[in-house]
Amino acid sequence: DGGITQSPKYLFRKEGQNVTLSCEQNLNHDAMYWYRQDPGQGLRLIYYSQIVNDFQKGDIAEGYSVSREKKESFPLTVTSAQKNPTAFYLCASSMVLARETQYFGPGTRLLVL
Amino acid sequence: GQQVMQIPQYQHVQEGEDFTTYCNSSTTLSNIQWYKQRPGGHPVFLIQLVKSGEVKKQKRLTFQFGEAKKNSSLHITATQTTDVGTYFCAVSGGSYIPTFGRGTSLIVHP
């Protein structure tokens, strides 16, 4: 079954803690993206990657970091520098950057305790 | 990234009424995509428009791309309760970096 998976579904973070959100795809897509969704805000781009070992900042990259060591994996770390991390995080992938359909994972809801 | 305005933010309709959401950009777009997100779910691709003046239909949904490639609309005829959700447009300009509109939340009253 081809698709994109994210884990965990819910994640709780304590103040000052870094947490990593997992994103895996078996669609053989080159491009991958991370979005943050807040109520009434739509989807805002955090980071994107066109190919392995390359990634670029999106509109709201501060307080986040990513890696792209494998084509199928694009983990997102929410660092302690991100002061308002509570949100719904969505990972997506596409064949090439923005020109093709983006397929989304089920998302991870991050809550700060 | 590209700037895009999507209106309205919310729309309440009675089941059977029509619904339209609009996306507007101040610059020319390379393409526009439309997605639907059900409550508690993730966005799902509906369609992509590329050509100036393009019109595409999917059953009760009609998608249009403006002649100047700066605006687009999604129209649903005779809404049903299954149409409930938030509809997003996603645009990209010359850089191909995607930008999503804020979405229009459709609420259908039976």
Short mmCIF file of C-alpha atoms in Angstrom, two decimals:
data_model
loop_
_atom_site.label_atom_id
_atom_site.label_comp_id
_atom_site.label_asym_id
_atom_site.label_seq_id
_atom_site.Cartn_x
_atom_site.Cartn_y
_atom_site.Cartn_z
CA ASP A 1 0.00 0.00 0.00
CA GLY A 2 1.65 3.24 -1.13
CA GLY A 3 1.36 6.31 1.00
CA ILE A 4 2.78 8.72 3.49
CA THR A 5 2.85 8.04 7.21
CA GLN A 6 3.42 10.28 10.19
CA SER A 7 4.04 9.38 13.79
CA PRO A 8 3.05 9.84 16.47
CA LYS A 9 -0.54 10.96 16.01
CA TYR A 10 -0.37 12.99 19.24
CA LEU A 11 2.75 14.32 20.92
CA PHE A 12 3.19 16.17 24.17
CA ARG A 13 6.14 18.42 24.78
CA LYS A 14 7.42 19.89 27.98
CA GLU A 15 8.88 23.37 28.16
CA GLY A 16 12.50 23.45 26.95
CA GLN A 17 12.29 20.06 25.24
CA ASN A 18 13.10 19.18 21.64
CA VAL A 19 10.79 16.73 19.92
CA THR A 20 11.04 15.00 16.55
CA LEU A 21 8.10 14.23 14.27
CA SER A 22 8.48 11.37 11.85
CA CYS A 23 7.45 11.41 8.18
CA GLU A 24 7.95 8.48 5.82
CA GLN A 25 6.77 7.97 2.23
CA ASN A 26 6.99 4.97 -0.08
CA LEU A 27 5.72 6.81 -3.17
CA ASN A 28 9.23 7.34 -4.56
CA HIS A 29 8.63 11.09 -4.50
CA ASP A 30 11.54 13.49 -4.75
CA ALA A 31 9.94 16.47 -2.99
CA MET A 32 8.80 16.54 0.62
CA TYR A 33 7.29 19.31 2.73
CA TRP A 34 6.40 20.19 6.30
CA TYR A 35 3.44 22.42 7.07
CA ARG A 36 2.04 23.86 10.24
CA GLN A 37 -1.71 24.34 10.57
CA ASP A 38 -3.33 26.58 13.18
CA PRO A 39 -7.08 27.24 13.37
CA GLY A 40 -8.09 29.79 10.76
CA GLN A 41 -4.54 30.10 9.45
CA GLY A 42 -4.47 27.57 6.67
CA LEU A 43 -1.23 25.70 5.99
CA ARG A 44 2.08 27.47 6.43
CA LEU A 45 5.26 26.03 4.95
CA ILE A 46 8.04 25.27 7.44
CA TYR A 47 10.65 23.45 5.32
CA TYR A 48 10.78 21.69 1.99
CA SER A 49 13.21 19.38 0.26
CA GLN A 50 13.59 18.75 -3.45
CA ILE A 51 16.15 15.95 -3.23
CA VAL A 52 18.12 13.94 -0.71
CA ASN A 53 20.61 15.93 1.38
CA ASP A 54 19.04 19.22 0.33
CA PHE A 55 16.36 21.26 2.05
CA GLN A 56 15.21 24.86 2.11
CA LYS A 57 13.48 27.09 4.66
CA GLY A 58 9.85 27.93 4.13
CA ASP A 59 7.91 30.89 5.51
CA ILE A 60 8.11 29.95 9.21
CA ALA A 61 11.34 27.94 9.69
CA GLU A 62 12.48 29.61 12.92
CA GLY A 63 12.56 27.14 15.81
CA TYR A 64 12.44 24.09 13.53
CA SER A 65 15.06 21.86 11.91
CA VAL A 66 14.91 19.02 9.37
CA SER A 67 17.11 16.43 7.71
CA ARG A 68 16.80 14.50 4.44
CA GLU A 69 19.30 11.65 4.64
CA LYS A 70 17.04 9.23 2.79
CA LYS A 71 14.60 9.83 -0.06
CA GLU A 72 11.71 8.32 1.87
CA SER A 73 12.25 10.10 5.18
CA PHE A 74 11.96 13.77 6.20
CA PRO A 75 11.85 14.16 10.01
CA LEU A 76 11.03 17.50 11.62
CA THR A 77 12.49 18.58 14.96
CA VAL A 78 10.62 21.19 16.95
CA THR A 79 13.25 22.82 19.10
CA SER A 80 12.90 24.66 22.40
CA ALA A 81 13.43 27.88 20.43
CA GLN A 82 9.94 27.50 18.98
CA LYS A 83 7.93 29.44 21.53
CA ASN A 84 4.45 28.51 20.36
CA PRO A 85 4.69 24.96 19.04
CA THR A 86 1.13 23.82 19.74
CA ALA A 87 -0.32 23.06 16.30
CA PHE A 88 -1.23 20.39 13.79
CA TYR A 89 1.81 19.37 11.72
CA LEU A 90 1.35 17.95 8.24
CA CYS A 91 3.94 16.29 6.08
CA ALA A 92 3.45 16.03 2.33
CA SER A 93 5.29 14.74 -0.72
CA SER A 94 5.08 15.20 -4.48
CA MET A 95 6.88 13.89 -7.55
CA VAL A 96 8.58 17.24 -8.16
CA LEU A 97 8.47 20.54 -6.39
CA ALA A 98 4.94 22.04 -6.41
CA ARG A 99 4.14 21.03 -10.00
CA GLU A 100 2.38 17.85 -9.09
CA THR A 101 -0.19 16.69 -6.60
CA GLN A 102 0.87 16.86 -2.98
CA TYR A 103 -0.01 13.81 -0.94
CA PHE A 104 -0.46 14.46 2.76
CA GLY A 105 0.13 12.28 5.76
CA PRO A 106 -2.47 12.02 8.56
CA GLY A 107 -0.69 14.67 10.65
CA THR A 108 0.72 14.96 14.17
CA ARG A 109 -0.93 17.10 16.84
CA LEU A 110 1.68 18.63 19.12
CA LEU A 111 0.64 19.95 22.52
CA VAL A 112 2.80 21.76 25.02
CA LEU A 113 2.36 20.82 28.65
CA GLY B 1 6.38 32.85 -1.09
CA GLN B 2 3.49 33.66 -3.36
CA GLN B 3 0.63 35.64 -1.78
CA VAL B 4 -2.91 34.39 -2.20
CA MET B 5 -6.20 35.51 -0.70
CA GLN B 6 -9.03 33.04 -0.29
CA ILE B 7 -12.61 34.13 0.46
CA PRO B 8 -14.89 33.70 2.23
CA GLN B 9 -13.37 32.25 5.42
CA TYR B 10 -16.62 30.52 6.37
CA GLN B 11 -19.81 29.71 4.52
CA HIS B 12 -23.01 28.30 5.98
CA VAL B 13 -25.50 26.85 3.51
CA GLN B 14 -28.66 24.82 3.64
CA GLU B 15 -28.35 21.42 2.04
CA GLY B 16 -29.17 21.78 -1.64
CA GLU B 17 -27.85 25.35 -1.96
CA ASP B 18 -24.83 26.19 -4.06
CA PHE B 19 -21.41 27.19 -2.71
CA THR B 20 -18.46 29.07 -4.18
CA THR B 21 -14.99 29.84 -2.86
CA TYR B 22 -12.49 32.14 -4.54
CA CYS B 23 -8.71 32.45 -4.63
CA ASN B 24 -7.08 35.67 -5.77
CA SER B 25 -3.46 36.56 -6.42
CA SER B 26 -1.85 39.87 -7.35
CA THR B 27 0.68 38.08 -9.57
CA THR B 28 0.41 35.57 -12.40
CA LEU B 29 0.31 31.97 -11.27
CA SER B 30 2.00 28.96 -12.83
CA ASN B 31 -0.76 26.67 -11.66
CA ILE B 32 -3.35 26.32 -8.93
CA GLN B 33 -4.40 23.26 -7.01
CA TRP B 34 -7.48 22.68 -4.90
CA TYR B 35 -7.63 20.49 -1.80
CA LYS B 36 -10.37 19.41 0.59
CA GLN B 37 -9.82 18.75 4.29
CA ARG B 38 -12.55 17.02 6.23
CA PRO B 39 -12.88 17.90 9.95
CA GLY B 40 -10.09 16.14 11.85
CA GLY B 41 -8.48 14.92 8.63
CA HIS B 42 -5.72 15.90 6.27
CA PRO B 43 -5.90 17.75 2.93
CA VAL B 44 -6.77 15.63 -0.07
CA PHE B 45 -6.00 16.73 -3.61
CA LEU B 46 -9.01 17.56 -5.79
CA ILE B 47 -7.65 19.06 -9.00
CA GLN B 48 -4.92 21.11 -10.68
CA LEU B 49 -5.51 23.92 -13.18
CA VAL B 50 -2.72 25.06 -15.47
CA LYS B 51 -4.13 26.78 -18.55
CA SER B 52 -5.58 30.27 -18.80
CA GLY B 53 -9.40 30.16 -18.73
CA GLU B 54 -9.44 26.47 -17.91
CA VAL B 55 -12.68 24.95 -16.58
CA LYS B 56 -12.83 21.45 -15.14
CA LYS B 57 -15.75 19.56 -13.64
CA GLN B 58 -15.95 16.72 -11.16
CA LYS B 59 -19.59 15.72 -10.71
CA ARG B 60 -21.12 18.66 -8.76
CA LEU B 61 -17.79 20.53 -8.48
CA THR B 62 -16.70 23.08 -11.09
CA PHE B 63 -13.22 24.60 -11.05
CA GLN B 64 -12.20 27.67 -13.04
CA PHE B 65 -8.86 29.36 -13.69
CA GLY B 66 -9.05 33.00 -14.69
CA GLU B 67 -7.99 34.27 -18.09
CA ALA B 68 -5.13 36.24 -16.53
CA LYS B 69 -4.12 33.27 -14.34
CA LYS B 70 -4.48 35.40 -11.22
CA ASN B 71 -7.67 33.96 -9.75
CA SER B 72 -9.63 30.76 -9.47
CA SER B 73 -12.92 29.52 -8.12
CA LEU B 74 -14.46 26.31 -6.89
CA HIS B 75 -18.23 26.00 -7.21
CA ILE B 76 -20.33 23.22 -5.71
CA THR B 77 -23.85 22.75 -7.04
CA ALA B 78 -26.58 21.49 -4.69
CA THR B 79 -24.44 20.91 -1.63
CA GLN B 80 -24.72 17.74 0.40
CA THR B 81 -23.66 17.02 3.99
CA THR B 82 -20.73 15.04 2.60
CA ASP B 83 -19.34 18.30 1.19
CA VAL B 84 -18.60 19.60 4.70
CA GLY B 85 -14.95 20.54 5.21
CA THR B 86 -12.38 23.18 4.45
CA TYR B 87 -11.42 23.86 0.86
CA PHE B 88 -7.93 25.17 0.18
CA CYS B 89 -6.29 26.52 -2.92
CA ALA B 90 -2.54 26.11 -3.32
CA VAL B 91 -0.62 28.27 -5.75
CA SER B 92 2.90 28.51 -7.04
CA GLY B 93 4.63 31.12 -9.11
CA GLY B 94 7.90 30.99 -10.97
CA SER B 95 9.79 29.60 -7.97
CA TYR B 96 7.40 26.61 -7.70
CA ILE B 97 7.31 26.99 -3.91
CA PRO B 98 3.72 26.18 -2.88
CA THR B 99 1.58 28.62 -0.91
CA PHE B 100 -1.78 27.67 0.52
CA GLY B 101 -4.71 29.99 0.96
CA ARG B 102 -6.31 30.22 4.42
CA GLY B 103 -9.15 28.01 3.29
CA THR B 104 -12.93 28.30 3.20
CA SER B 105 -14.82 26.22 5.74
CA LEU B 106 -18.11 24.94 4.37
CA ILE B 107 -20.85 24.12 6.85
CA VAL B 108 -23.92 22.40 5.40
CA HIS B 109 -27.14 22.42 7.42
CA PRO B 110 -29.49 19.51 6.72
#
